[in-house]
XYZ file of C-alpha atoms in Angstrom:
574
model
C 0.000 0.000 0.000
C 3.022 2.388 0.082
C 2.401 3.290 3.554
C 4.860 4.496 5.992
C 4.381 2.952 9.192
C 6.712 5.773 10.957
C 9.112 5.287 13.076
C 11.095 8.321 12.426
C 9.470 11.282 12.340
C 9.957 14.811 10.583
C 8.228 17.548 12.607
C 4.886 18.795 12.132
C 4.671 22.450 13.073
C 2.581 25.842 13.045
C 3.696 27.661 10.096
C 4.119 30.751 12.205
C 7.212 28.965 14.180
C 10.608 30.301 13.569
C 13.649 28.577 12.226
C 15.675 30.139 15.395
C 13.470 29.275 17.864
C 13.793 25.463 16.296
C 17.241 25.476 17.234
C 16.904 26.301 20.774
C 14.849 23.426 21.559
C 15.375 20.766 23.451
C 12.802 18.296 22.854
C 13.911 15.219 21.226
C 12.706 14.546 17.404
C 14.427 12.343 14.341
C 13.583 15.497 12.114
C 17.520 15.291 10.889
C 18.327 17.537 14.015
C 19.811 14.209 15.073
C 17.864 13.066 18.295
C 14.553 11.270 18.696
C 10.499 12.203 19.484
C 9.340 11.643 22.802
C 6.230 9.357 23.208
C 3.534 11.171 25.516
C 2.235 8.664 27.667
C -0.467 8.368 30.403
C 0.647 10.045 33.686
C 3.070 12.240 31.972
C 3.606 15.672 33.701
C 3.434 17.464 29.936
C -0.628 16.105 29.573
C -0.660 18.828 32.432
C 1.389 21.273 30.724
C 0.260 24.555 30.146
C 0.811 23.762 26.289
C -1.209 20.972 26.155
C -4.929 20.008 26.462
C -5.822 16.545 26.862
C -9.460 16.301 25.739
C -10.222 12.908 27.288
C -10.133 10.361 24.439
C -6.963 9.900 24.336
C -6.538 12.575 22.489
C -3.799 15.786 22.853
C -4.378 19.459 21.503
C -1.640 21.723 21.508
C -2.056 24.642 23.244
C 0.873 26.877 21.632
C 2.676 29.864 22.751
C 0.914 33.310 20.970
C 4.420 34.046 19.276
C 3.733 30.758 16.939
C 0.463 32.350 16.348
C -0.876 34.476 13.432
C -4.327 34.533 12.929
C -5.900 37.119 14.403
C -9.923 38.368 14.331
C -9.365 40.378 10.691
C -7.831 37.405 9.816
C -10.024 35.165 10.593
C -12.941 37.014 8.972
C -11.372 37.156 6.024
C -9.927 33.858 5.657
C -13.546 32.558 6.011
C -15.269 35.781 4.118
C -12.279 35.077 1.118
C -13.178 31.051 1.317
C -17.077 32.081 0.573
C -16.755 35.017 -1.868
C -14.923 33.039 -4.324
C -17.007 33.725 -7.897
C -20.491 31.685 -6.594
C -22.071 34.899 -6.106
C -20.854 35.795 -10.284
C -21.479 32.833 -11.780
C -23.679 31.164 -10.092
C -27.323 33.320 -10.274
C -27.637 32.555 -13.836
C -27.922 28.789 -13.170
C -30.011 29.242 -9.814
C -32.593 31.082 -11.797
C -32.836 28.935 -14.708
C -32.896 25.721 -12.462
C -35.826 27.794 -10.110
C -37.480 28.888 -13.166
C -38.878 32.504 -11.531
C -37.276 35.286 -9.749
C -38.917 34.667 -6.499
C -38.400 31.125 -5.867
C -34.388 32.072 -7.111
C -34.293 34.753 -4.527
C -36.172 32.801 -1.907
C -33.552 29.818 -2.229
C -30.494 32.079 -1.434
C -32.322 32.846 1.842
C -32.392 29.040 2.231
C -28.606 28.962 1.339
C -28.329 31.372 3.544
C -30.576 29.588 6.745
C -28.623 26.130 6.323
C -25.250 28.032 6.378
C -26.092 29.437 9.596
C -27.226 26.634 10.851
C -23.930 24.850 9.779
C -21.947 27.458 11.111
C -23.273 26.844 14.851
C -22.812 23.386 14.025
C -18.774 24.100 13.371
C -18.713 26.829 15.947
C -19.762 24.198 18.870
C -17.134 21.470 17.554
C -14.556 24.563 16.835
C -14.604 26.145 20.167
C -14.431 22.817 21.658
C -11.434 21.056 19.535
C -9.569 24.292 18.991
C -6.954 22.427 16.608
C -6.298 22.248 12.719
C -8.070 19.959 10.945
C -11.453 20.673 10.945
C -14.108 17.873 10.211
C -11.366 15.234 10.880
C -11.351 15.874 14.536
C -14.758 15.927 15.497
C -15.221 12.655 13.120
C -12.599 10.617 15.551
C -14.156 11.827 18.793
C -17.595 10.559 17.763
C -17.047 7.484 15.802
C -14.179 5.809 17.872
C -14.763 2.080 16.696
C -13.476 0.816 14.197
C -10.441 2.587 15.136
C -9.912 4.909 12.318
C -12.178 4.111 9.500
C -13.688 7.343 9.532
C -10.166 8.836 9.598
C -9.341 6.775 6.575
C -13.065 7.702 4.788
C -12.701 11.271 5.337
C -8.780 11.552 4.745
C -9.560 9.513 1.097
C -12.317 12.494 0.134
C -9.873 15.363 1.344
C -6.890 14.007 -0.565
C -8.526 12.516 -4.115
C -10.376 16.084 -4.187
C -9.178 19.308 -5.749
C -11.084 22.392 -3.958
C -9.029 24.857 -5.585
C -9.820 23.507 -9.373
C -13.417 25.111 -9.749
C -12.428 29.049 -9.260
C -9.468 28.378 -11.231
C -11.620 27.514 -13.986
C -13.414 30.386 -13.452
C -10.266 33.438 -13.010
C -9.426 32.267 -16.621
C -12.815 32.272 -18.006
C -13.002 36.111 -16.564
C -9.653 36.962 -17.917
C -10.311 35.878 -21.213
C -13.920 37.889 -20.807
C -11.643 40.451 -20.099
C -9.077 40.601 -23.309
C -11.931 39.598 -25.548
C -10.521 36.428 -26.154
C -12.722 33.466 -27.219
C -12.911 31.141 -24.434
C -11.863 27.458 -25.244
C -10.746 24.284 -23.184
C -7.204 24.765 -22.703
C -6.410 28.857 -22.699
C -9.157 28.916 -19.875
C -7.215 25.993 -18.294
C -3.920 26.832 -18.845
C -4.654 30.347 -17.546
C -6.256 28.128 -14.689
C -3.266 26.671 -14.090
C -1.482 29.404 -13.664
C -3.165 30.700 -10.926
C -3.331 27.537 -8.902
C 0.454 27.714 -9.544
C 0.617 30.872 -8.262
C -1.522 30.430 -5.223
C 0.635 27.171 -4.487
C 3.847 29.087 -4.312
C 3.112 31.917 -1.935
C 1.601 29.592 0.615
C 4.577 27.836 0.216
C 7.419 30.075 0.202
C 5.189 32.727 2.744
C 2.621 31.990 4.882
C 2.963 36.153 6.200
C 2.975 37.295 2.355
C 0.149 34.668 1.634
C -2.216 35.805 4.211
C -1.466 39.703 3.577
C -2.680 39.482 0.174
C -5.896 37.225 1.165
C -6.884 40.334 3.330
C -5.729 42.469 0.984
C -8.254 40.274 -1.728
C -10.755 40.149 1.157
C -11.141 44.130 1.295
C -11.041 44.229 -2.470
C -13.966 41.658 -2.804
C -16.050 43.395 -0.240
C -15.530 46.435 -2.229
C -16.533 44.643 -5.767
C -19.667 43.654 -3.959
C -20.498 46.783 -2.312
C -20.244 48.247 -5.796
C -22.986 46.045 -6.998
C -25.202 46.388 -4.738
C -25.152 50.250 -5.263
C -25.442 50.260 -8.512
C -28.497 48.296 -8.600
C -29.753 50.327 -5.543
C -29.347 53.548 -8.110
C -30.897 51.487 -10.816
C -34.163 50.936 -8.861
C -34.222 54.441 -8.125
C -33.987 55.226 -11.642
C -30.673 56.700 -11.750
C -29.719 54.423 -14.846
C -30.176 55.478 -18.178
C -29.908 52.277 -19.580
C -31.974 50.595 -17.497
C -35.682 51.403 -18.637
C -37.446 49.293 -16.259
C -35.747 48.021 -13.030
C -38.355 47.028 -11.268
C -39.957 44.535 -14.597
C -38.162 41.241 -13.263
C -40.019 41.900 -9.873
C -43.437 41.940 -11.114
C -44.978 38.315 -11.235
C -42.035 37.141 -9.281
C -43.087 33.987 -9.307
C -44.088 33.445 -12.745
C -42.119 30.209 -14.125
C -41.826 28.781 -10.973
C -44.303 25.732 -12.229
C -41.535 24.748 -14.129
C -39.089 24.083 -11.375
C -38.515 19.956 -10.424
C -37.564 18.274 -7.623
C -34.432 17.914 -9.176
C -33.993 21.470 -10.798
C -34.808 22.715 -7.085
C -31.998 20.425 -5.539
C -29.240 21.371 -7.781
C -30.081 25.082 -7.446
C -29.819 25.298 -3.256
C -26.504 23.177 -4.443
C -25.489 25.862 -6.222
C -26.456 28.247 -3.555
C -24.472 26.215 -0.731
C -21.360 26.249 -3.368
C -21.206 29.961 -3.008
C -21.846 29.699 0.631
C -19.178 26.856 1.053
C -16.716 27.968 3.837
C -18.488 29.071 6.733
C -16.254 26.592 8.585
C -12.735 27.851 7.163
C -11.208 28.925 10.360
C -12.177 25.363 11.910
C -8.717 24.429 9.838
C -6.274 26.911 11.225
C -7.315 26.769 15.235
C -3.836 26.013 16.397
C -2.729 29.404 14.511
C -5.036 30.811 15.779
C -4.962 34.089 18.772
C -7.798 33.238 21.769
C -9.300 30.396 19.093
C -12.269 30.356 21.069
C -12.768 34.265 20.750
C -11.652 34.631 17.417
C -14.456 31.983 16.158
C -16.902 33.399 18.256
C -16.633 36.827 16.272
C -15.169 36.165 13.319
C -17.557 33.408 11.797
C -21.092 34.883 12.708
C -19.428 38.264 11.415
C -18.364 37.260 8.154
C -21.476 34.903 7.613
C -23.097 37.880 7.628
C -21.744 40.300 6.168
C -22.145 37.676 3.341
C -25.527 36.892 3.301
C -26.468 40.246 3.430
C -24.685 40.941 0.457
C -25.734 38.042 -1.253
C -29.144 38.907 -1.699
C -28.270 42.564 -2.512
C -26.352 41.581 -5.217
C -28.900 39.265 -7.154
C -31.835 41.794 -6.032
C -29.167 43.999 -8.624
C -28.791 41.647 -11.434
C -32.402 41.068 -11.760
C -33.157 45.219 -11.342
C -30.835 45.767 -14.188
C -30.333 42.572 -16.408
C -33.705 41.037 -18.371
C -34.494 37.889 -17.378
C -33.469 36.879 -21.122
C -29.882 38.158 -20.752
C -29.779 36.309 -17.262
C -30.397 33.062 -18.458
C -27.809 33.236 -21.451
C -25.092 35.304 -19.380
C -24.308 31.559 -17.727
C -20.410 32.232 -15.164
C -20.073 35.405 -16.656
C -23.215 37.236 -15.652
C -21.622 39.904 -13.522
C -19.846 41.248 -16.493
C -23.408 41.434 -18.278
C -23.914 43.230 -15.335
C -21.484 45.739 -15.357
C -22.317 45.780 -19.603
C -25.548 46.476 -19.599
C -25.516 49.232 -16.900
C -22.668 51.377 -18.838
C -21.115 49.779 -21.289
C -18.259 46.766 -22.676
C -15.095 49.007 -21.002
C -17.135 48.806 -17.817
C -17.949 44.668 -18.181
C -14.392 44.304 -19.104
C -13.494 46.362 -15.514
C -15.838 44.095 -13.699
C -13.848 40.482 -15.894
C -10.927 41.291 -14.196
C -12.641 42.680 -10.668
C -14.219 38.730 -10.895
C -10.870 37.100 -11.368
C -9.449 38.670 -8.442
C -12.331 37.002 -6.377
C -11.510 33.911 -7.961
C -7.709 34.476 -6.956
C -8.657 35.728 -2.980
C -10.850 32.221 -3.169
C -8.229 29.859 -4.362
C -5.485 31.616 -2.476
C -8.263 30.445 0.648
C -8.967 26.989 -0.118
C -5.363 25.905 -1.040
C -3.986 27.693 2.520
C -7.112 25.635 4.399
C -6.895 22.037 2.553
C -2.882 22.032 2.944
C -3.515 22.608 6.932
C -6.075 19.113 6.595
C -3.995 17.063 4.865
C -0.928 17.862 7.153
C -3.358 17.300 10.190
C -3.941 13.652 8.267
C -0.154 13.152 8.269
C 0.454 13.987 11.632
C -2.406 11.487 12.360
C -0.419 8.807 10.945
C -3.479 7.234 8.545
C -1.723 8.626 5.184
C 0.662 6.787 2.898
C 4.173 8.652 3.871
C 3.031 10.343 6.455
C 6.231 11.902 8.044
C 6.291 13.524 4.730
C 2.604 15.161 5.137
C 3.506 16.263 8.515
C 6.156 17.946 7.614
C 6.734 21.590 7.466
C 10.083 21.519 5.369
C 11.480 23.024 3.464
C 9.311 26.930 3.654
C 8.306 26.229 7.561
C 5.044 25.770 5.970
C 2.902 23.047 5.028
C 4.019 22.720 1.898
C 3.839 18.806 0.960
C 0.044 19.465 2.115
C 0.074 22.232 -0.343
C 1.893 20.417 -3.219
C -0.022 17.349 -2.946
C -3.958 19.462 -3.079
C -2.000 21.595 -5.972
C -1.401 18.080 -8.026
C -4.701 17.152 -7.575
C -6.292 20.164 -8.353
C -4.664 20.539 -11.757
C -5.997 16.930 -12.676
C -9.174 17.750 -11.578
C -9.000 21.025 -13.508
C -7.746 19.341 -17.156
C -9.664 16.296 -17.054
C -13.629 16.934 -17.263
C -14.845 17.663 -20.811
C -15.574 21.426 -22.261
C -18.478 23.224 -20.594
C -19.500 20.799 -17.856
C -16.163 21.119 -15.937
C -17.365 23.994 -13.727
C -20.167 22.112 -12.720
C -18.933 18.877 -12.547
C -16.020 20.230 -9.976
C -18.292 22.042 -7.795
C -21.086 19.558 -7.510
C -18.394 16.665 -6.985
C -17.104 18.726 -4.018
C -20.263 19.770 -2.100
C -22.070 16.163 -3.118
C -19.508 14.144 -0.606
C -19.225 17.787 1.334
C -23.538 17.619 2.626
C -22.542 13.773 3.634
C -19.962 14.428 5.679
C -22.305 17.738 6.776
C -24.648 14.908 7.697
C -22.575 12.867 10.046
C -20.905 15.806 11.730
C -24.159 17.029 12.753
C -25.438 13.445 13.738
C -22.577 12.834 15.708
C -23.049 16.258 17.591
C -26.452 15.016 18.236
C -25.308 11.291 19.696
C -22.695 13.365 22.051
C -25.485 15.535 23.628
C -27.838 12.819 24.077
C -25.165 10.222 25.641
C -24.281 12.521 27.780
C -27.905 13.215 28.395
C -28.523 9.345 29.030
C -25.706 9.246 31.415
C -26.362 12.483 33.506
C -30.702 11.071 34.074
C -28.945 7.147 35.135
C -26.542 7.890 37.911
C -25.840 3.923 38.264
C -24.399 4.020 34.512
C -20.517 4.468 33.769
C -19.565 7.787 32.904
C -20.331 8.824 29.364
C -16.904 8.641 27.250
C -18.165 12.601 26.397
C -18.491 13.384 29.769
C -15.121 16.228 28.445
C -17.165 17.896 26.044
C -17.980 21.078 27.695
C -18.791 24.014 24.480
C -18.488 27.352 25.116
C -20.814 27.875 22.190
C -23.766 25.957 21.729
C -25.556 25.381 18.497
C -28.981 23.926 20.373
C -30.794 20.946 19.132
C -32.949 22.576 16.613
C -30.311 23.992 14.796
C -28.341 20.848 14.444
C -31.083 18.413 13.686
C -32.263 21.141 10.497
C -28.615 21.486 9.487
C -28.954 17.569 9.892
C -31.961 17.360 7.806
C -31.165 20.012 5.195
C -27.746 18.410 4.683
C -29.570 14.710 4.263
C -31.895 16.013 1.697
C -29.019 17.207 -0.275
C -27.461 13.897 -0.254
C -30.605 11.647 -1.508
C -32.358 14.475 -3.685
C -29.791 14.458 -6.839
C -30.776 10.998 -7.163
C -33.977 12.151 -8.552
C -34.253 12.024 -12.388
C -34.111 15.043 -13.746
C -36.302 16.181 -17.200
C -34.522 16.712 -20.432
C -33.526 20.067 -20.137
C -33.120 20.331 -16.660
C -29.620 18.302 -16.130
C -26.759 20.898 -15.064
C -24.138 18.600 -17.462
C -24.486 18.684 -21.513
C -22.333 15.602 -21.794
C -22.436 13.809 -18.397
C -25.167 11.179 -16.562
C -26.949 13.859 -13.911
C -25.731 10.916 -10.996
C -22.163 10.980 -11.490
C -20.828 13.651 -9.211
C -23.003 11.574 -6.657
C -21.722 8.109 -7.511
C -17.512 9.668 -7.772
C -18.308 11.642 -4.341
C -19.582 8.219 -2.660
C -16.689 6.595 -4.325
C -14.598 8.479 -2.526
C -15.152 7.516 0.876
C -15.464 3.626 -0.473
C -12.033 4.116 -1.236
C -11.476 5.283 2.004
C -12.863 2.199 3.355
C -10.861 -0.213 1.630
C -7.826 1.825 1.988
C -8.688 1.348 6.202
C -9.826 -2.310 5.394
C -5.902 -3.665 3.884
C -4.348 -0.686 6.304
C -5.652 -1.961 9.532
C -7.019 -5.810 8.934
C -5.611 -7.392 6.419
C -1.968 -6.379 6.321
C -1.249 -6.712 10.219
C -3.181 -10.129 9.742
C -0.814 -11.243 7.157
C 2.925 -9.629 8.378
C 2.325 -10.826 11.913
C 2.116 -7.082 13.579
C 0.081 -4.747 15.124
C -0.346 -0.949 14.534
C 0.126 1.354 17.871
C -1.412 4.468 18.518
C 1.152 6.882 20.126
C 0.895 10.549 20.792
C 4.540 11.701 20.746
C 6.558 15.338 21.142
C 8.707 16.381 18.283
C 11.272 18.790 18.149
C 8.964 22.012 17.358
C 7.124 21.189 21.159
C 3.904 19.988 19.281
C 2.586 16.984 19.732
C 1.126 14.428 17.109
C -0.416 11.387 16.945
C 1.916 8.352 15.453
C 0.754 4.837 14.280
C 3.831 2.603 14.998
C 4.078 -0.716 13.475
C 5.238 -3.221 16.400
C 5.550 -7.153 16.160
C 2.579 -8.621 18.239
C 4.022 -10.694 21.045
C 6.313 -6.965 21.819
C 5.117 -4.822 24.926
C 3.752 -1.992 23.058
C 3.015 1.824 25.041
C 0.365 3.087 23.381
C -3.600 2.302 22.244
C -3.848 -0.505 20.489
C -6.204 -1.436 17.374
């Protein structure tokens, strides 16, 4: 299988720690600074040190010095407002409003976008605030599902790494720049251009996490502005401050008119076109151990930029239908914001707003390649990954960057390999198919914790419940989570539905195959776990040995040790 069953080590650090202070330490590590990683064991004074929290399952967060840390509030808000305002907000409202098939009912799913984003985000503030370490979903999947050991690790680590997030906005920043040179768009310029970007995006993070997170603020403030900017000029166009705009207010009468036409299937792939552009709510959940007060900084930051983007959200397609006709709307397709722009002053104008879109595009990818790198080195240090001293590394940039390389490579596959015209859709669906299941079982799990603890608290003469720990400073109540439960289940069994003839989102591809690749993922996961963890120990006489050791950096992370099975092993077992 190619895996690594470490013995040795390389370090897995914050990217904020400094080469100097590396030197001065004195904890042992095999990261070539020639000595080895301690193993953390039960009793040991450093589960009570003040820069570690042991969260009860075995499990050890670091709790890290505020020099190693660099993510601040504005940060914060930005790295999850520059995750969501990627170019949903452009490219998508054509598609929602064709797939709706009325004004209204297009408007009135964007406030439903908008309802099962914030009930996701109190979802991911509760686990957040809780877990306040990289990694996101991957944490709060091993403290619920415990048994088998690491199967949902395996499931979840086979959908982060198989799956390129920054592909999609990629596609569309050379779509927009072409828009923008009057260039005819075809498969490989808008890919190539693509390609450049994620190149570019890849680097920085790479070479400078400071440099890389200046210019997503920087991108941040420049998006809100774009946004802003549409929103008042659609404001002046329903005031009638618009010469070119006869009628603003004509797409608003009969607002509903069309919506007969809609499907169970049209209405499905239209809120999951909606949640695309909502899609990182949860960003900061990645970057916790980088994070200044984590608990704090979520608190504000996430509600905040949630938001702020909702808000503008609607504005912005309340504009596009005050100034573009519906007939424009539904042939503009990704590029509808430069109709926008067009048809309220002229081509120089839509060209402005082509290259004001690919900027977005470049804030988003810049985003979602800094957050998935943080995962996948969260995975390494996890041991579950093939070579995973190499994915917990932060060599050679004091960065993530084998995290980074490896989402890069599988990004540009994913962003050369679907056919013309269906690869924007295709990408996006593929990643928030598998994206609502996991949705699903975060949320369920949240629910199991509260009621086994629940159960336990009403039967004194019961054990105590293994989540008798879990003690969230923010609290996303029942309701929330069982309609972010719901919401997220309907999006995983409504695609299924057959869709009519001129209703399918692909030209060339079946309507089910982003659903049958996105469960395919986690299959893979399954079977990876299956010869991992069963078969292969079974066969070579071994067993694998859970370890939480120290490295070199003062961090801790977990290792999976391969020992012979008649050997005393210190550790948790499989």
């Amino acid at each position: 299988m190619g895996l690594n069953f470490i013995n040795k080590l390389t370090k897995s650090a914050s990217p904020s720690y400094d080469e100097k202070e590396r030197e001065n330490v004195s904890v042992n590590s095999t990261d070539g600074l020639g000595t080895e990683p301690r193993i953390l064991e039960a009793g040991d004074p450093h589960e009570s040190d003040s820069s570690m929290l042991n969260l009860g399952n075995g499990e050890i967060i670091d709790k890290t010095s505020d020099d190693r840390k660099q993510i601040g509030v504005m940060s914060a808000v930005f790295l999850i407002f520059n995750r969501m305002v990627g170019t949903g907000i452009f490219a998508t409202p054509s598609t929602i409003y064709l797939l709706s098939g009325s004004v209204g009912l297009a408007l009135i799913m964007w406030v439903v976008g908008a309802l099962i984003a914030g009930a996701g985000l109190m979802v991911y503030l509760e686990w957040g605030t809780t877990i306040p370490k990289n990694g996101g979903e991957k944490n709060y999947l091993e403290y619920v599902y415990r048994k088998p050991k690491f199967l949902i690790t395996a499931m979840f680590a086979s959908y982060v790494f198989l799956l390129g997030w920054a592909a999609p906005n990629s596609v569309i920043f050379g779509e927009y720049i072409l828009n923008a040179a009057e260039v005819e768009v075809t498969r490989w310029n808008q890919r190539g251009i693509g390609l450049g970007c994620l190149t570019f995006c890849f680097l920085i993070h790479s070479i400078s996490v400071k440099w890389g997170l200046r210019l997503q603020n920087f991108l941040g403030v420049f998006k809100l502005i774009v946004i802003a900017l549409i929103t008042i000029v659609g404001w002046v166009a329903l005031g009638g401050g618009l010469k070119h705009v006869k009628d603003p207010h004509a797409n608003f009468r009969n607002a509903f008119s069309g919506s007969e036409k809609a499907t169970g299937y049209g209405i499905v792939m239209a809120l999951y076109n909606v949640i695309w552009s909502f899609i990182g709510y949860s960003n900061a959940n990645y970057a916790l151990s980088e994070a200044k007060n984590p608990v704090r900084t979520l608190k504000i930051a996430g509600p905040l930029a949630l938001i702020m983007v909702a808000i503008f959200y609607m504005f912005c397609n309340i504009s596009y239908f005050a100034v573009v006709p519906r007939e424009q709307i539904g042939e503009s397709g990704r590029i509808l914001a430069a109709t926008f722009f067009r048809v309220a002053f002229n081509e120089s104008a839509e060209k402005a707003m082509s290259v004001f879109v690919a900027l977005s595009a470049l804030g988003n990818v810049l985003s979602v390649i800094f957050s998935q790198g943080r995962i996948i080195q969260e995975l390494g240090r996890e041991g579950v990954l093939p070579f995973s001293s190499f994915f917990a590394s932060n060599k050679p940039f004091n960065s993530p960057f084998p995290g980074l390389f490896e989402h890069y490579c599988v990004s540009i596959i994913i962003l050369l390999a679907p056919p013309p015209g269906d690869a924007y859709n295709f990408i996006s669906n593929l990643i928030t198919y598998p994206l609502s299941a996991i949705n699903v079982v975060v949320s369920l799990g949240l629910l199991w914790v509260h009621f086994d603890k629940w159960r336990h608290a009403r039967n004194p003469n019961l054990p105590p419940s293994m989540f008798a720990d879990f003690n969230p400073p923010i609290k996303a109540t029942i309701p929330v989570t069982v309609f972010f439960m719901l919401a997220s289940l309907y999006l995983v069994v409504a695609p299924f539905l057959s869709p009519d003839a001129d209703q399918s989102v692909y030209k060339d591809l079946p309507y089910w195959l982003h659903c049958v690749v996105g469960i395919g993922l986690f299959v893979a996961g399954a079977i990876y776990w299956l010869f991992w963890a069963i078969i292969c120990p079974k066969l070579f006489n071994y067993k694998l040995v859970k370890q939480t050791v120290i490295g070199s950096d003062g961090w801790s992370r977990t290792v999976i040790n391969r020992v012979k099975k008649d050997e005393v092993a210190h550790g948790d077992e499989f």
